[in-house]
Short mmCIF file of C-alpha atoms in Angstrom, two decimals:
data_model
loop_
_atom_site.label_atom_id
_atom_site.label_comp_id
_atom_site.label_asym_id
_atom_site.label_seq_id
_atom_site.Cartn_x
_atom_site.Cartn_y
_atom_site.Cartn_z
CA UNK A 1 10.99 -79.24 137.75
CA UNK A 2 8.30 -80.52 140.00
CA UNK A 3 4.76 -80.98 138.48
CA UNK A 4 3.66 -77.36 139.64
CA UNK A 5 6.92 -75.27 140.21
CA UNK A 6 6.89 -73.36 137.40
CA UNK A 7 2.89 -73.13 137.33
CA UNK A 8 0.91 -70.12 138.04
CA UNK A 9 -0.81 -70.14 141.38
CA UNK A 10 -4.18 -71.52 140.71
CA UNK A 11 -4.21 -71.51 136.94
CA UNK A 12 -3.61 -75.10 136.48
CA UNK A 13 -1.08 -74.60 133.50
CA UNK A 14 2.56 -74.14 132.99
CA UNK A 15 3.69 -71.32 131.91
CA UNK A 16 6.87 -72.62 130.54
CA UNK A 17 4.80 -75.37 128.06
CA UNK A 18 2.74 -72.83 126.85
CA UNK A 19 6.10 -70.75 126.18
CA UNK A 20 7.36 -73.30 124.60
CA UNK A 21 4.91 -74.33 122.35
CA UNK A 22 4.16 -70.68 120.96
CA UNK A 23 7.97 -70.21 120.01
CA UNK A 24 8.22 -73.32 118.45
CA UNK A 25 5.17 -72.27 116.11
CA UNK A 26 6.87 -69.02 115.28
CA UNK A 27 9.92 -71.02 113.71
CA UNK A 28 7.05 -73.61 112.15
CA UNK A 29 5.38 -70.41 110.79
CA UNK A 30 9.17 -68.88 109.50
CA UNK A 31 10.11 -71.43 108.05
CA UNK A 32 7.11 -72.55 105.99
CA UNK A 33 7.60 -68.80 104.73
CA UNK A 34 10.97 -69.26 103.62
CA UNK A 35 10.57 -72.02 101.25
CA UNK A 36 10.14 -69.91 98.50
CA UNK A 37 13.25 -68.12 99.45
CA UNK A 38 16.09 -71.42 99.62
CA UNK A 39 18.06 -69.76 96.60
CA UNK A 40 19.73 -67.99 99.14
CA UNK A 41 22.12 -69.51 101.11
CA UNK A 42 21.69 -68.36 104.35
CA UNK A 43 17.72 -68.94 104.38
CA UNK A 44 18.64 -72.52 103.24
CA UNK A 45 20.62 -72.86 106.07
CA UNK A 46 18.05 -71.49 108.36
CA UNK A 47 15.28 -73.72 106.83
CA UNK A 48 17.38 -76.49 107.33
CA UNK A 49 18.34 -75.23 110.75
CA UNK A 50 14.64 -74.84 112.21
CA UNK A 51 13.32 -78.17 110.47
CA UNK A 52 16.12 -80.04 112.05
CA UNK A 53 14.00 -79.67 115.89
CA UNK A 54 11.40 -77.81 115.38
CA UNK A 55 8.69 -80.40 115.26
CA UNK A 56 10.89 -82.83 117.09
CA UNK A 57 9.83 -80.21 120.12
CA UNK A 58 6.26 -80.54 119.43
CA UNK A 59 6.34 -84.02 118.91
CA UNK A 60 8.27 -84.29 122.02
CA UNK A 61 5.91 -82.64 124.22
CA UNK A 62 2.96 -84.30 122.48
CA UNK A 63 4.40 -87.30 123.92
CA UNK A 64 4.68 -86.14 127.40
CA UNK A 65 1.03 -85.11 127.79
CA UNK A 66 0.26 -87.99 126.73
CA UNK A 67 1.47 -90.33 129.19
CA UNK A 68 -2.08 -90.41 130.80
CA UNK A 69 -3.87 -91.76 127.68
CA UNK A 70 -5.50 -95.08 128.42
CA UNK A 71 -8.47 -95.17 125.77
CA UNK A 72 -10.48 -93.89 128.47
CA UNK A 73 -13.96 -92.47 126.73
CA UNK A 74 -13.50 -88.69 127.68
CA UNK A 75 -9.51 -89.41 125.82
CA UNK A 76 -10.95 -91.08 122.96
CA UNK A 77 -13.42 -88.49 122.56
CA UNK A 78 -10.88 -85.98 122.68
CA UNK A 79 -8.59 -87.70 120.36
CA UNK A 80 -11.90 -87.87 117.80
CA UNK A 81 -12.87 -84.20 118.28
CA UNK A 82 -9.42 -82.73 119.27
CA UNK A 83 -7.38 -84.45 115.80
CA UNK A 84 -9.24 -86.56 113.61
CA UNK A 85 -12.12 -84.12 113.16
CA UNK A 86 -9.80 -81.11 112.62
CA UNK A 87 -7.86 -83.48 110.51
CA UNK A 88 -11.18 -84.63 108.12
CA UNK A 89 -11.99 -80.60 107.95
CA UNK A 90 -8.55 -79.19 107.11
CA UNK A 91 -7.33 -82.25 104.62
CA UNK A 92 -10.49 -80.98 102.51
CA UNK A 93 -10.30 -77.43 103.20
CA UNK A 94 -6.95 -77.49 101.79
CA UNK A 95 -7.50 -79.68 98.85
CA UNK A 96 -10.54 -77.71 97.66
CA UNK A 97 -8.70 -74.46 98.40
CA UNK A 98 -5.54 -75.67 96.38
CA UNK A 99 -7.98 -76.77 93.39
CA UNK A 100 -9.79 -73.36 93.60
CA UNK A 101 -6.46 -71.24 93.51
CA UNK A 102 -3.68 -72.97 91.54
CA UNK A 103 -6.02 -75.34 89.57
CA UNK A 104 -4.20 -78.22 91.07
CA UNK A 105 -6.71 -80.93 90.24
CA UNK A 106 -6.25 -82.78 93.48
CA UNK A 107 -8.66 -85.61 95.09
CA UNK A 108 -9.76 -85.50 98.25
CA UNK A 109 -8.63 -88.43 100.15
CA UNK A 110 -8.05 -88.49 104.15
CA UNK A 111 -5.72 -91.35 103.48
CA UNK A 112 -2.91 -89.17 101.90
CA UNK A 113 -2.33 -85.99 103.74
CA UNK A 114 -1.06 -82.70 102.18
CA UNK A 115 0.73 -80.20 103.16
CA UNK A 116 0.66 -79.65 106.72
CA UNK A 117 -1.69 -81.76 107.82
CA UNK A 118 0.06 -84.88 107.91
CA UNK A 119 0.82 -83.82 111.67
CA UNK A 120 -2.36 -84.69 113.00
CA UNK A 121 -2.37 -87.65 111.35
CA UNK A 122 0.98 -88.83 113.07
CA UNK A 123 -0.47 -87.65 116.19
CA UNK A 124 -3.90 -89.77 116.29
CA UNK A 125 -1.55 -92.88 115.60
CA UNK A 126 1.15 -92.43 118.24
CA UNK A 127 -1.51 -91.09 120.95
CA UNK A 128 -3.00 -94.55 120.28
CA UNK A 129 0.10 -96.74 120.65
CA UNK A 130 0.69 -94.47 123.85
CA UNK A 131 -0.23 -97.45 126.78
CA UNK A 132 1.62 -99.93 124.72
CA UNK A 133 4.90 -97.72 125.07
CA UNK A 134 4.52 -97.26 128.85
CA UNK A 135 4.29 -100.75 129.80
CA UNK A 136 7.89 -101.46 128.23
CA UNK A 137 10.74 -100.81 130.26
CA UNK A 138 11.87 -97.40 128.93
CA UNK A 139 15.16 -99.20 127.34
CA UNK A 140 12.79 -101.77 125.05
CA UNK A 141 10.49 -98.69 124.25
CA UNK A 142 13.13 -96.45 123.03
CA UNK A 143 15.52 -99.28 120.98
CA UNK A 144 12.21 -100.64 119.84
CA UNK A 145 11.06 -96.84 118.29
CA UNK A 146 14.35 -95.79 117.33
CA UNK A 147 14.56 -98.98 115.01
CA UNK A 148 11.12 -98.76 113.71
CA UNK A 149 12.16 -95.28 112.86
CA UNK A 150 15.37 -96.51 111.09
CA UNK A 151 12.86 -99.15 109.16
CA UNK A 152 10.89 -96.45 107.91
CA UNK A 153 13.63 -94.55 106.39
CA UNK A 154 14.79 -97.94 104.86
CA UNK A 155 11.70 -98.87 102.87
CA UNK A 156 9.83 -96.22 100.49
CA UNK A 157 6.43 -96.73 102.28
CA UNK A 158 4.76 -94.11 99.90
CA UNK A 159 2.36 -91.89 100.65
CA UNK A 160 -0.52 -93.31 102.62
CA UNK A 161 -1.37 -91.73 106.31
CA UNK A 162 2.52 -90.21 105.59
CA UNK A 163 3.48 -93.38 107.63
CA UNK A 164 7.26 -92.38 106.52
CA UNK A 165 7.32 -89.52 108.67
CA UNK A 166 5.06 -91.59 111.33
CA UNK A 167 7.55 -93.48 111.91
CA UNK A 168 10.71 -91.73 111.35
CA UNK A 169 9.30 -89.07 113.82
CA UNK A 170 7.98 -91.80 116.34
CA UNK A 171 11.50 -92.18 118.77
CA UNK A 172 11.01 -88.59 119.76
CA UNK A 173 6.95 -88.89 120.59
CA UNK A 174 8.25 -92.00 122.91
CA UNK A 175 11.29 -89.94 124.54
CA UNK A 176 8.25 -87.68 125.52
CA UNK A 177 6.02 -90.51 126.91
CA UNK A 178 9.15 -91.32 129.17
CA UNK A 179 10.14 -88.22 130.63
CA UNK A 180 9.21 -87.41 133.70
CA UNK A 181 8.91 -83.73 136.18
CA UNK A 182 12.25 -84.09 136.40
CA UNK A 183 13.83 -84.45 133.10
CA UNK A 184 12.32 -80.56 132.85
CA UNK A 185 14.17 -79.60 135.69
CA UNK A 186 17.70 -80.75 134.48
CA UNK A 187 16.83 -78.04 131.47
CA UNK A 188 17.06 -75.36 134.07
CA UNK A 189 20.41 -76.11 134.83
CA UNK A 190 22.95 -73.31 134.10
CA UNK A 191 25.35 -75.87 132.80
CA UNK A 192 22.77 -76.59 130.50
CA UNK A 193 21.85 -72.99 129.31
CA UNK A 194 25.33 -71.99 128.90
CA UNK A 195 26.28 -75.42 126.66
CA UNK A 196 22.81 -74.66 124.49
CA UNK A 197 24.93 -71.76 123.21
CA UNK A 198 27.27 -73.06 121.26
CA UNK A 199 25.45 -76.09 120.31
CA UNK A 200 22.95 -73.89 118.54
CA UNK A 201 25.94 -72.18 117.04
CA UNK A 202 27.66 -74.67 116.02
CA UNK A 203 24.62 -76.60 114.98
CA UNK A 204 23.70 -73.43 112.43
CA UNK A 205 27.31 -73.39 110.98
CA UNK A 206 26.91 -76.61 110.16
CA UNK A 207 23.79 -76.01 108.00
CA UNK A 208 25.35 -72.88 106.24
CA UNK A 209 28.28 -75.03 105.47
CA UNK A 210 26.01 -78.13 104.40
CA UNK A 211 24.65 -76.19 101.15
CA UNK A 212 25.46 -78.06 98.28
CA UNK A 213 26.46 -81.04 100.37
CA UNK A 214 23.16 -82.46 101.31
CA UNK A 215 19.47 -82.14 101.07
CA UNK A 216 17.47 -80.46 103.71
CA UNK A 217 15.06 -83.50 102.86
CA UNK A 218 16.99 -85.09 105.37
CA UNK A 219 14.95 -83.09 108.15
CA UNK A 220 11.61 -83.41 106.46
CA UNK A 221 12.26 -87.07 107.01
CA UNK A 222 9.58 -87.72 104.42
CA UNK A 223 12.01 -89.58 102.36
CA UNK A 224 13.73 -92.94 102.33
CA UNK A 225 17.20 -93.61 102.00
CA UNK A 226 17.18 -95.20 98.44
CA UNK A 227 14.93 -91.37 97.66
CA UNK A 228 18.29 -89.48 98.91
CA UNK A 229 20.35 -91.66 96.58
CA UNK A 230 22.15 -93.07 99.85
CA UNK A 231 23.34 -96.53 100.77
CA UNK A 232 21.88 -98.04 103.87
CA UNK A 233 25.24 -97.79 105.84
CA UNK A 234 25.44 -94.44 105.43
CA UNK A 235 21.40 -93.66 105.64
CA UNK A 236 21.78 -95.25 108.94
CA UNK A 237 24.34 -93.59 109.85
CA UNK A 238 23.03 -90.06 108.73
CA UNK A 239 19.53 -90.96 110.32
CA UNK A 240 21.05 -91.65 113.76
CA UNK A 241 23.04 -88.71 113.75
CA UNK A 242 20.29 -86.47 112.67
CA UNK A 243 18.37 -87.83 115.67
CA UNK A 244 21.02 -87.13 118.26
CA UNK A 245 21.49 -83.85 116.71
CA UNK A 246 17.84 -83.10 117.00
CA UNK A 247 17.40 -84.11 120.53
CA UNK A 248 20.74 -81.98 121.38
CA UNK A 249 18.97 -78.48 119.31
CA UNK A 250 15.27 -79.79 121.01
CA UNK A 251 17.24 -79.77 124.98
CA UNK A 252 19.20 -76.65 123.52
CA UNK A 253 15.94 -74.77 122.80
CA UNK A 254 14.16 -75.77 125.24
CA UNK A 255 16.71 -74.71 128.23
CA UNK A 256 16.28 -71.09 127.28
CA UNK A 257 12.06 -70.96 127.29
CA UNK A 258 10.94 -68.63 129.31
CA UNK A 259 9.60 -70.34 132.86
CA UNK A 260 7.72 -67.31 133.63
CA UNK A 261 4.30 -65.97 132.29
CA UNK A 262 5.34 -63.57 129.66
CA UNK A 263 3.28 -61.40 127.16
CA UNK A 264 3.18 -64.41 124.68
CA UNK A 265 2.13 -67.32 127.09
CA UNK A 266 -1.26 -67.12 126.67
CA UNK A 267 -1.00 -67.05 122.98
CA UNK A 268 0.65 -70.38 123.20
CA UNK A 269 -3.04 -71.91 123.96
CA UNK A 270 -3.55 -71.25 120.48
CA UNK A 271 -1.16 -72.81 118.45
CA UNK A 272 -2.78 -75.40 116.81
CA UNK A 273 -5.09 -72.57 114.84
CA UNK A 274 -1.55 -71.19 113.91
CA UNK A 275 -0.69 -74.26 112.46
CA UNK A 276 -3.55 -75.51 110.77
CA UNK A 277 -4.47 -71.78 109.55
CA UNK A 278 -0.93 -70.46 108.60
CA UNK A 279 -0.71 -72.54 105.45
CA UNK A 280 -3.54 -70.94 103.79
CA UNK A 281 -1.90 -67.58 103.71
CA UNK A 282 1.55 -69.34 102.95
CA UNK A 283 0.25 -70.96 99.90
CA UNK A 284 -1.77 -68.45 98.72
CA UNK A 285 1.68 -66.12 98.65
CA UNK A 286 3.37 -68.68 96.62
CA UNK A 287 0.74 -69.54 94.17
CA UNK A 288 -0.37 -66.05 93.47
CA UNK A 289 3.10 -65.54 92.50
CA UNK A 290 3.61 -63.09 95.35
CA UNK A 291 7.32 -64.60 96.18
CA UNK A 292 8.22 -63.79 92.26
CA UNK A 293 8.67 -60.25 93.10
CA UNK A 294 12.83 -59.28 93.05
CA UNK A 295 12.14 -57.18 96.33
CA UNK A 296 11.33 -60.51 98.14
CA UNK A 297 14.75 -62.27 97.21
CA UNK A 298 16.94 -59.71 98.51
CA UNK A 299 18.24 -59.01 102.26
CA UNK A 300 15.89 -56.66 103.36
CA UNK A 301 12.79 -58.68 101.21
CA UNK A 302 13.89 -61.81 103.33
CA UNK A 303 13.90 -59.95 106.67
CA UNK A 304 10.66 -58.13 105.70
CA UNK A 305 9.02 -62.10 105.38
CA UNK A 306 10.62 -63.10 108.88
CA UNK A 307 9.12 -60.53 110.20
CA UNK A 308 5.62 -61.42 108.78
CA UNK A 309 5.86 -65.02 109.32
CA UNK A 310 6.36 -63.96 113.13
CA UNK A 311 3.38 -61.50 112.92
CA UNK A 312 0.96 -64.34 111.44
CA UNK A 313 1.76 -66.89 114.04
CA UNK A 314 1.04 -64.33 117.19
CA UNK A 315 -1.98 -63.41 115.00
CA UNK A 316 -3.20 -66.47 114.38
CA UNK A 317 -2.59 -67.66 118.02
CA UNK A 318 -4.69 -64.53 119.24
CA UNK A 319 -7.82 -65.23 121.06
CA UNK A 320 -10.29 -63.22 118.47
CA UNK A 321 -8.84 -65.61 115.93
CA UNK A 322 -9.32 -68.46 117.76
CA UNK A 323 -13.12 -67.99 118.51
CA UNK A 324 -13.93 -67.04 115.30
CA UNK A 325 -12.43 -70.85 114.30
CA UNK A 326 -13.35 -72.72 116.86
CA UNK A 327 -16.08 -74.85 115.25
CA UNK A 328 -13.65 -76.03 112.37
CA UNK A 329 -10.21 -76.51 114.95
CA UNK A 330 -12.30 -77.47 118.27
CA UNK A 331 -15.34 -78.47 117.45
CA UNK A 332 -18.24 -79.64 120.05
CA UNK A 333 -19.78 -82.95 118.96
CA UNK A 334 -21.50 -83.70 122.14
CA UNK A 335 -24.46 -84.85 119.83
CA UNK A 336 -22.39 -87.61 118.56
CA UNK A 337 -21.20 -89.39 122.03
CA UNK A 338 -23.23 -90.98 124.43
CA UNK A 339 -23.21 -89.08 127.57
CA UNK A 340 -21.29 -90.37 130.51
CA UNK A 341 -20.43 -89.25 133.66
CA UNK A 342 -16.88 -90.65 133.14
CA UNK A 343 -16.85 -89.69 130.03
CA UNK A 344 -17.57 -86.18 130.90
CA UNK A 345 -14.92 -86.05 133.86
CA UNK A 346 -12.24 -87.19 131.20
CA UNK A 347 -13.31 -84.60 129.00
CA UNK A 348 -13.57 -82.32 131.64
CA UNK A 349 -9.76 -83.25 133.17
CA UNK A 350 -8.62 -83.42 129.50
CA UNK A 351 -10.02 -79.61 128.43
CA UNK A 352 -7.94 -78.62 131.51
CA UNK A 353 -4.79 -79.43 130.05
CA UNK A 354 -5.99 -78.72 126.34
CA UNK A 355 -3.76 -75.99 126.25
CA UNK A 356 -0.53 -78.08 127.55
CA UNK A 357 -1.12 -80.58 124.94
CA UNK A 358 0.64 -80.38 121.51
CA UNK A 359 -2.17 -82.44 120.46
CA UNK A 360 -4.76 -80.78 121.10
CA UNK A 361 -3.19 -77.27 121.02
CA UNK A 362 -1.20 -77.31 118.25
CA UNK A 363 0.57 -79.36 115.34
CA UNK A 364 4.75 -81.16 115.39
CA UNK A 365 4.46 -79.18 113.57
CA UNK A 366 2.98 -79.57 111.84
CA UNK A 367 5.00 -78.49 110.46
CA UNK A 368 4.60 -78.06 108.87
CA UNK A 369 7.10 -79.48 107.07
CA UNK A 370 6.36 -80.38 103.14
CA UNK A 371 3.61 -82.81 102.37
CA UNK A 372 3.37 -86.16 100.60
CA UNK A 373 1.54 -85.01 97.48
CA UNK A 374 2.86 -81.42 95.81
CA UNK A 375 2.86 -78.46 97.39
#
């Protein structure tokens, strides 16, 4: 895909990112909804199913709009404003919020994120390390990341800055920085469409058949191996292969986005309200006990909370939602920088593409996968 072959004429955005990144919430949405629900096997198997590329497709495109990062001041402005101030509001906002509801007696401290907020925290670090990745030869970069990743899931880091998942996460933030227009083209490929098919298939067989035979830890990747109770051989082994098989479900997902504007594309310029807002509603269900209800556990109870995890994360991706957050997601802190004409045509060329990057419109992610401390 060239740079603007898929865009709308004059719009200055792709449809097909914007696509992309509002489906992807939808499953980060889903499947933070069907945690409560794993004692049945086909939601673990879903759960397991999502979390095994879900974020790797935000992290993935994260990466890719970030190839122009270069510290520039409008960037670093951005990165301040766009993730570590969201990140500062939200890590308290939740803490307080889980102390206030479920008594949980928790600290506030920006050095361990909870919950779902350990995204933004990954993101801020690999946006910085971004120029040092693009000066490698792509070859170095990605053997480098891939066995910084394997280190990470050797050691039992702990939980500071959730530097586990940092760097377990980091080879598919790099595969991002190194793709280029037409890496996205190859995805339109029939070929391609018709193989994502039965890898998807296959791919959730698998996970219905790997109940009771592994932990769906292993796609949180907020573990090491010596936490699974697995030898390094075989955590090595098991982390590589859960990295192909991610990239295969991430290309497989991917090839059947809509490239067209459809009725959700514009809601996909809102998906990082939908992730850093979701979780509120999520953990209020399960702390208030609302999950403990029989009706919720059976088929039509688990259909009944697919279908409202979907209708949360359009809702929270709609535009009244977003400008009724926007001072605690995207706030303006012009009164903090020193004004710049450069710094105001970065910012300016950066807002442009806010809603193409996963960064600053989303998540990974989140996830939105399970935090460091309890959840």
């Amino acid at each position: 895909m060239t740079e603007g072959s898929a865009r709308e004429q004059g719009s200055g955005r792709d449809p097909f990112f914007d696509n992309a990144k509002l489906l992807a919430m939808v499953l980060v949405v889903v499947g933070h909804a069907w945690q409560p629900l794993k004692d049945s096997r086909a939601v673990w198997a879903g759960y397991l199913f999502i979390y095994s590329f879900h974020m790797p497709v935000f992290i993935v495109l994260s990466g890719y709009f970030s190839r122009s990062f270069a510290s520039k001041p409008g960037q670093v402005k951005r990165l301040v404003t766009g993730i570590a101030v969201p990140y500062a509001i939200f890590e308290t906002l939740y803490t307080l919020y889980g102390n206030l509801v479920d008594d949980r007696g928790n600290d506030i401290s920006l050095l361990s994120p909870w919950y779902l907020t350990w995204f933004l925290v990954a993101l801020f670090v690999w946006r910085l390390t971004a120029p040092l990745w693009l000066v490698m030869r792509w070859y170095v970069a990605l053997g480098l990341s891939v066995a910084i990743a394997l280190t990470g899931a050797a050691n039992e880091i702990g939980a500071v800055l959730n530097l586990d998942r940092i760097l377990q996460f980091l080879p598919f933030f790099v595969i991002g920085l190194l793709m280029r227009p037409e890496h996205w083209e190859m995805l339109r490929a029939r070929w391609v469409r018709v193989a994502a098919v039965p890898v998807m298939a296959a791919a959730a067989g698998v996970a219905y058949l790997a109940k009771g035979r592994m932990t769906s830890e292993w796609a949180v990747r907020s573990k090491s191996w010596g936490e699974l109770h697995v030898p390094w051989p075989a955590g090595a082994a098991m982390s590589l292969a859960l990295l192909i098989c991610s990239l295969l479900l991430v290309a497989a997902f991917l090839a059947w986005v809509p490239r067209h504007r459809t009725w959700f594309t514009a809601l996909g310029a809102g998906t990082l309200y939908a992730y850093l807002l979701h979780g509120l509603a999520i953990r209020t269900a399960a702390w208030e006990g609302w999950y403990d209800a029989a009706f919720w556990h059976s088929p039509t109870g688990r259909l009944a909370v697919t279908v409202l995890g979907v209708g949360l994360a359009l809702f929270l991706s709609s535009a009244p939602v977003r400008k009724v957050f926007r001072p605690l997601v995207e706030p303006r802190l012009d009164w903090v920088f020193v004004p710049s004409r450069r710094a105001g045509n970065s910012t300016a060329n950066d807002r442009t593409r806010r809603g193409s990057q996963v960064g600053a419109g989303v998540a990974g992610s989140a996830t939105t996968t399970s935090a460091a401390r309890s959840s």
